[in-house]
Amino acid sequence: MHPLRALFVVPALALAAACSDPNALGDATIDNVVDTVTIGALEGTPIATPSGYNINLGAIRTDQSVDFEFAYNIRKLADGSYQRVLVPRAVLGLSSSSADPGLQRRDQTFDEITRAPSNGYTTDSVVPVQVGERYLVRSRVVCTSLGVPLYGKLEVLSFQDSTITFQVLADRNCGFKDLDPGLPNN
């Protein structure tokens, strides 16, 4: 091989290897930790009550920020009964310029959910929830350098008056989809 050609081939091979390497993201630096979060309904709770959930920050007040993945509400149905729902941002008219945050119902136990898919999330309608149900959560694109969202999982633990309590594990490492506790692999 001509020496000049080798100057182009070797970097091209290295670049191809890096693109096919799932670890090309670099090492994860933030441990995945299970947390318990309580938020109140959008309607019927004091304005100071956090009603939104941000995968990176946790419970947030929706009157102070629109940077949340979903909000919680209790809606009255036509028959007079009530339904507890998670409300993705797009339902509130808060579309994202890229992927909208969303939720995806799962049948596995909380511990059995170990990896998040990229697609298949409900983004444009409310998600009715009940105690014991589990969901994957996809954030807005918050890792702007990579153009990717963050991922997490949650399980509804209880309702009390106008609040919902859930356990959640969020992978806050950009580009990672691992949903096991500890330092993620990929």
PDB file of C-alpha atoms in Angstrom:
ATOM      1  CA  MET A   1       0.000   0.000   0.000  1.00  0.00           C
ATOM      2  CA  HIS A   2       1.240   3.447  -0.856  1.00  0.00           C
ATOM      3  CA  PRO A   3       2.285   5.359   2.332  1.00  0.00           C
ATOM      4  CA  LEU A   4       0.048   8.321   1.489  1.00  0.00           C
ATOM      5  CA  ARG A   5      -3.003   6.055   1.138  1.00  0.00           C
ATOM      6  CA  ALA A   6      -2.309   4.610   4.615  1.00  0.00           C
ATOM      7  CA  LEU A   7      -2.700   8.108   6.063  1.00  0.00           C
ATOM      8  CA  PHE A   8      -6.330   8.093   4.921  1.00  0.00           C
ATOM      9  CA  VAL A   9      -7.229   4.436   5.532  1.00  0.00           C
ATOM     10  CA  VAL A  10      -6.079   4.176   9.156  1.00  0.00           C
ATOM     11  CA  PRO A  11      -8.116   7.195  10.419  1.00  0.00           C
ATOM     12  CA  ALA A  12     -11.156   6.006   8.443  1.00  0.00           C
ATOM     13  CA  LEU A  13     -10.935   2.561  10.064  1.00  0.00           C
ATOM     14  CA  ALA A  14     -10.580   4.118  13.515  1.00  0.00           C
ATOM     15  CA  LEU A  15     -13.617   6.332  12.902  1.00  0.00           C
ATOM     16  CA  ALA A  16     -15.687   3.356  11.709  1.00  0.00           C
ATOM     17  CA  ALA A  17     -14.714   1.374  14.785  1.00  0.00           C
ATOM     18  CA  ALA A  18     -15.699   4.245  17.086  1.00  0.00           C
ATOM     19  CA  CYS A  19     -19.106   4.636  15.417  1.00  0.00           C
ATOM     20  CA  SER A  20     -19.914   0.957  15.840  1.00  0.00           C
ATOM     21  CA  ASP A  21     -18.711   0.909  19.452  1.00  0.00           C
ATOM     22  CA  PRO A  22     -21.638   1.290  21.869  1.00  0.00           C
ATOM     23  CA  ASN A  23     -19.178   2.563  24.462  1.00  0.00           C
ATOM     24  CA  ALA A  24     -18.097   5.467  22.230  1.00  0.00           C
ATOM     25  CA  LEU A  25     -20.209   7.688  24.502  1.00  0.00           C
ATOM     26  CA  GLY A  26     -17.471   7.692  27.069  1.00  0.00           C
ATOM     27  CA  ASP A  27     -17.867   6.455  30.592  1.00  0.00           C
ATOM     28  CA  ALA A  28     -20.974   7.101  32.644  1.00  0.00           C
ATOM     29  CA  THR A  29     -20.304   9.387  35.603  1.00  0.00           C
ATOM     30  CA  ILE A  30     -23.652   9.486  37.439  1.00  0.00           C
ATOM     31  CA  ASP A  31     -25.017   6.494  39.357  1.00  0.00           C
ATOM     32  CA  ASN A  32     -28.597   5.415  38.665  1.00  0.00           C
ATOM     33  CA  VAL A  33     -30.476   5.676  41.960  1.00  0.00           C
ATOM     34  CA  VAL A  34     -34.059   4.789  42.894  1.00  0.00           C
ATOM     35  CA  ASP A  35     -35.878   7.755  44.425  1.00  0.00           C
ATOM     36  CA  THR A  36     -39.406   8.351  45.716  1.00  0.00           C
ATOM     37  CA  VAL A  37     -41.238  11.421  44.399  1.00  0.00           C
ATOM     38  CA  THR A  38     -44.600  12.972  45.334  1.00  0.00           C
ATOM     39  CA  ILE A  39     -46.292  15.590  43.175  1.00  0.00           C
ATOM     40  CA  GLY A  40     -49.709  17.200  43.335  1.00  0.00           C
ATOM     41  CA  ALA A  41     -52.419  17.628  40.731  1.00  0.00           C
ATOM     42  CA  LEU A  42     -52.262  20.550  38.312  1.00  0.00           C
ATOM     43  CA  GLU A  43     -55.765  21.567  39.380  1.00  0.00           C
ATOM     44  CA  GLY A  44     -57.066  21.827  42.933  1.00  0.00           C
ATOM     45  CA  THR A  45     -53.723  22.087  44.765  1.00  0.00           C
ATOM     46  CA  PRO A  46     -51.918  25.198  46.003  1.00  0.00           C
ATOM     47  CA  ILE A  47     -49.844  26.942  43.324  1.00  0.00           C
ATOM     48  CA  ALA A  48     -46.650  26.227  45.293  1.00  0.00           C
ATOM     49  CA  THR A  49     -47.214  22.457  45.030  1.00  0.00           C
ATOM     50  CA  PRO A  50     -44.918  20.803  42.452  1.00  0.00           C
ATOM     51  CA  SER A  51     -47.104  19.199  39.756  1.00  0.00           C
ATOM     52  CA  GLY A  52     -44.456  18.320  37.166  1.00  0.00           C
ATOM     53  CA  TYR A  53     -41.635  15.830  36.942  1.00  0.00           C
ATOM     54  CA  ASN A  54     -38.286  16.612  35.329  1.00  0.00           C
ATOM     55  CA  ILE A  55     -36.138  13.518  34.768  1.00  0.00           C
ATOM     56  CA  ASN A  56     -32.999  15.474  35.596  1.00  0.00           C
ATOM     57  CA  LEU A  57     -34.269  17.518  38.566  1.00  0.00           C
ATOM     58  CA  GLY A  58     -37.238  15.633  40.047  1.00  0.00           C
ATOM     59  CA  ALA A  59     -40.457  17.332  41.179  1.00  0.00           C
ATOM     60  CA  ILE A  60     -40.851  20.884  39.876  1.00  0.00           C
ATOM     61  CA  ARG A  61     -43.411  23.654  40.037  1.00  0.00           C
ATOM     62  CA  THR A  62     -45.172  24.091  36.710  1.00  0.00           C
ATOM     63  CA  ASP A  63     -45.880  27.756  37.483  1.00  0.00           C
ATOM     64  CA  GLN A  64     -42.132  28.449  37.549  1.00  0.00           C
ATOM     65  CA  SER A  65     -40.860  26.287  34.689  1.00  0.00           C
ATOM     66  CA  VAL A  66     -42.062  24.434  31.601  1.00  0.00           C
ATOM     67  CA  ASP A  67     -39.003  22.159  31.723  1.00  0.00           C
ATOM     68  CA  PHE A  68     -40.808  18.991  32.757  1.00  0.00           C
ATOM     69  CA  GLU A  69     -41.526  15.675  31.053  1.00  0.00           C
ATOM     70  CA  PHE A  70     -45.031  15.229  32.426  1.00  0.00           C
ATOM     71  CA  ALA A  71     -47.428  16.704  34.943  1.00  0.00           C
ATOM     72  CA  TYR A  72     -49.985  14.978  37.143  1.00  0.00           C
ATOM     73  CA  ASN A  73     -53.689  15.742  37.218  1.00  0.00           C
ATOM     74  CA  ILE A  74     -57.064  14.373  38.285  1.00  0.00           C
ATOM     75  CA  ARG A  75     -59.695  14.873  35.639  1.00  0.00           C
ATOM     76  CA  LYS A  76     -63.452  14.643  35.987  1.00  0.00           C
ATOM     77  CA  LEU A  77     -65.097  12.324  33.473  1.00  0.00           C
ATOM     78  CA  ALA A  78     -68.518  12.798  31.833  1.00  0.00           C
ATOM     79  CA  ASP A  79     -70.132  10.295  34.216  1.00  0.00           C
ATOM     80  CA  GLY A  80     -68.969  12.300  37.246  1.00  0.00           C
ATOM     81  CA  SER A  81     -66.155   9.910  38.212  1.00  0.00           C
ATOM     82  CA  TYR A  82     -62.516  10.936  38.425  1.00  0.00           C
ATOM     83  CA  GLN A  83     -59.454   9.619  36.623  1.00  0.00           C
ATOM     84  CA  ARG A  84     -55.830  10.102  37.690  1.00  0.00           C
ATOM     85  CA  VAL A  85     -53.562  10.863  34.724  1.00  0.00           C
ATOM     86  CA  LEU A  86     -50.014  11.739  33.772  1.00  0.00           C
ATOM     87  CA  VAL A  87     -49.985  14.544  31.223  1.00  0.00           C
ATOM     88  CA  PRO A  88     -47.093  14.732  28.727  1.00  0.00           C
ATOM     89  CA  ARG A  89     -45.956  18.271  27.836  1.00  0.00           C
ATOM     90  CA  ALA A  90     -47.362  18.173  24.279  1.00  0.00           C
ATOM     91  CA  VAL A  91     -50.890  17.663  25.677  1.00  0.00           C
ATOM     92  CA  LEU A  92     -50.492  21.018  27.433  1.00  0.00           C
ATOM     93  CA  GLY A  93     -49.415  22.671  24.172  1.00  0.00           C
ATOM     94  CA  LEU A  94     -45.720  22.613  25.098  1.00  0.00           C
ATOM     95  CA  SER A  95     -44.178  20.901  22.095  1.00  0.00           C
ATOM     96  CA  SER A  96     -40.456  20.328  21.853  1.00  0.00           C
ATOM     97  CA  SER A  97     -38.424  21.192  18.770  1.00  0.00           C
ATOM     98  CA  SER A  98     -37.221  17.581  18.651  1.00  0.00           C
ATOM     99  CA  ALA A  99     -38.573  14.469  20.368  1.00  0.00           C
ATOM    100  CA  ASP A 100     -41.441  15.182  22.743  1.00  0.00           C
ATOM    101  CA  PRO A 101     -41.177  13.631  26.193  1.00  0.00           C
ATOM    102  CA  GLY A 102     -43.473  10.706  26.787  1.00  0.00           C
ATOM    103  CA  LEU A 103     -44.470   7.627  28.741  1.00  0.00           C
ATOM    104  CA  GLN A 104     -44.688   3.961  27.850  1.00  0.00           C
ATOM    105  CA  ARG A 105     -46.624   1.448  29.980  1.00  0.00           C
ATOM    106  CA  ARG A 106     -44.743  -1.761  30.853  1.00  0.00           C
ATOM    107  CA  ASP A 107     -45.936  -5.101  32.224  1.00  0.00           C
ATOM    108  CA  GLN A 108     -42.592  -6.134  33.737  1.00  0.00           C
ATOM    109  CA  THR A 109     -41.838  -5.511  37.400  1.00  0.00           C
ATOM    110  CA  PHE A 110     -39.889  -2.366  38.233  1.00  0.00           C
ATOM    111  CA  ASP A 111     -36.678  -4.382  38.689  1.00  0.00           C
ATOM    112  CA  GLU A 112     -37.200  -6.309  35.429  1.00  0.00           C
ATOM    113  CA  ILE A 113     -37.214  -3.087  33.404  1.00  0.00           C
ATOM    114  CA  THR A 114     -33.514  -2.759  32.629  1.00  0.00           C
ATOM    115  CA  ARG A 115     -33.291  -0.844  29.344  1.00  0.00           C
ATOM    116  CA  ALA A 116     -35.275   1.899  27.625  1.00  0.00           C
ATOM    117  CA  PRO A 117     -36.173   1.817  23.922  1.00  0.00           C
ATOM    118  CA  SER A 118     -35.868   4.990  21.831  1.00  0.00           C
ATOM    119  CA  ASN A 119     -39.439   4.993  20.493  1.00  0.00           C
ATOM    120  CA  GLY A 120     -43.005   3.948  21.296  1.00  0.00           C
ATOM    121  CA  TYR A 121     -43.805   6.595  23.909  1.00  0.00           C
ATOM    122  CA  THR A 122     -47.208   8.240  24.373  1.00  0.00           C
ATOM    123  CA  THR A 123     -46.583  11.937  23.826  1.00  0.00           C
ATOM    124  CA  ASP A 124     -49.877  13.423  22.641  1.00  0.00           C
ATOM    125  CA  SER A 125     -52.537  12.156  25.049  1.00  0.00           C
ATOM    126  CA  VAL A 126     -53.035  11.776  28.785  1.00  0.00           C
ATOM    127  CA  VAL A 127     -51.967   8.489  30.352  1.00  0.00           C
ATOM    128  CA  PRO A 128     -54.429   7.079  32.932  1.00  0.00           C
ATOM    129  CA  VAL A 129     -52.537   5.570  35.884  1.00  0.00           C
ATOM    130  CA  GLN A 130     -53.269   3.224  38.750  1.00  0.00           C
ATOM    131  CA  VAL A 131     -51.310   2.035  41.776  1.00  0.00           C
ATOM    132  CA  GLY A 132     -48.805  -0.672  40.845  1.00  0.00           C
ATOM    133  CA  GLU A 133     -48.466   0.294  37.181  1.00  0.00           C
ATOM    134  CA  ARG A 134     -45.016   0.854  35.699  1.00  0.00           C
ATOM    135  CA  TYR A 135     -43.874   3.197  32.939  1.00  0.00           C
ATOM    136  CA  LEU A 136     -40.793   4.131  30.979  1.00  0.00           C
ATOM    137  CA  VAL A 137     -40.155   7.864  30.738  1.00  0.00           C
ATOM    138  CA  ARG A 138     -38.382   9.689  27.907  1.00  0.00           C
ATOM    139  CA  SER A 139     -37.322  13.290  28.489  1.00  0.00           C
ATOM    140  CA  ARG A 140     -37.091  16.211  26.125  1.00  0.00           C
ATOM    141  CA  VAL A 141     -33.747  16.461  24.354  1.00  0.00           C
ATOM    142  CA  VAL A 142     -31.643  17.729  27.234  1.00  0.00           C
ATOM    143  CA  CYS A 143     -28.277  16.457  26.029  1.00  0.00           C
ATOM    144  CA  THR A 144     -27.945  19.060  23.317  1.00  0.00           C
ATOM    145  CA  SER A 145     -24.371  18.138  22.431  1.00  0.00           C
ATOM    146  CA  LEU A 146     -25.564  14.653  21.435  1.00  0.00           C
ATOM    147  CA  GLY A 147     -29.149  15.576  20.522  1.00  0.00           C
ATOM    148  CA  VAL A 148     -30.642  12.865  22.757  1.00  0.00           C
ATOM    149  CA  PRO A 149     -33.131  12.648  25.632  1.00  0.00           C
ATOM    150  CA  LEU A 150     -32.674  10.988  29.003  1.00  0.00           C
ATOM    151  CA  TYR A 151     -34.584   7.866  30.052  1.00  0.00           C
ATOM    152  CA  GLY A 152     -36.060   6.514  33.246  1.00  0.00           C
ATOM    153  CA  LYS A 153     -38.649   4.194  34.743  1.00  0.00           C
ATOM    154  CA  LEU A 154     -41.324   4.741  37.366  1.00  0.00           C
ATOM    155  CA  GLU A 155     -43.834   2.745  39.381  1.00  0.00           C
ATOM    156  CA  VAL A 156     -46.961   4.299  40.883  1.00  0.00           C
ATOM    157  CA  LEU A 157     -46.880   3.616  44.639  1.00  0.00           C
ATOM    158  CA  SER A 158     -49.910   5.488  45.979  1.00  0.00           C
ATOM    159  CA  PHE A 159     -52.458   8.262  45.693  1.00  0.00           C
ATOM    160  CA  GLN A 160     -53.436  10.428  48.628  1.00  0.00           C
ATOM    161  CA  ASP A 161     -55.988  13.194  48.259  1.00  0.00           C
ATOM    162  CA  SER A 162     -54.693  15.115  45.223  1.00  0.00           C
ATOM    163  CA  THR A 163     -51.153  13.707  45.132  1.00  0.00           C
ATOM    164  CA  ILE A 164     -49.366  10.818  43.445  1.00  0.00           C
ATOM    165  CA  THR A 165     -46.285   9.103  44.855  1.00  0.00           C
ATOM    166  CA  PHE A 166     -44.036   7.001  42.644  1.00  0.00           C
ATOM    167  CA  GLN A 167     -40.628   5.404  42.744  1.00  0.00           C
ATOM    168  CA  VAL A 168     -38.379   6.405  39.894  1.00  0.00           C
ATOM    169  CA  LEU A 169     -34.962   5.565  38.510  1.00  0.00           C
ATOM    170  CA  ALA A 170     -33.564   8.028  35.973  1.00  0.00           C
ATOM    171  CA  ASP A 171     -30.418   7.477  33.913  1.00  0.00           C
ATOM    172  CA  ARG A 172     -28.956  10.999  33.864  1.00  0.00           C
ATOM    173  CA  ASN A 173     -25.984  10.023  31.674  1.00  0.00           C
ATOM    174  CA  CYS A 174     -26.376  11.457  28.163  1.00  0.00           C
ATOM    175  CA  GLY A 175     -26.873   8.740  25.552  1.00  0.00           C
ATOM    176  CA  PHE A 176     -27.298   5.918  28.076  1.00  0.00           C
ATOM    177  CA  LYS A 177     -30.472   3.804  28.364  1.00  0.00           C
ATOM    178  CA  ASP A 178     -29.494   1.429  31.171  1.00  0.00           C
ATOM    179  CA  LEU A 179     -32.154   1.345  33.907  1.00  0.00           C
ATOM    180  CA  ASP A 180     -30.431  -0.733  36.592  1.00  0.00           C
ATOM    181  CA  PRO A 181     -29.236   0.866  39.848  1.00  0.00           C
ATOM    182  CA  GLY A 182     -25.551   1.819  39.937  1.00  0.00           C
ATOM    183  CA  LEU A 183     -23.212   3.137  37.291  1.00  0.00           C
ATOM    184  CA  PRO A 184     -24.733   2.332  33.865  1.00  0.00           C
ATOM    185  CA  ASN A 185     -22.869   0.365  31.219  1.00  0.00           C
ATOM    186  CA  ASN A 186     -24.559   1.824  28.145  1.00  0.00           C
TER     187      ASN A 186
END
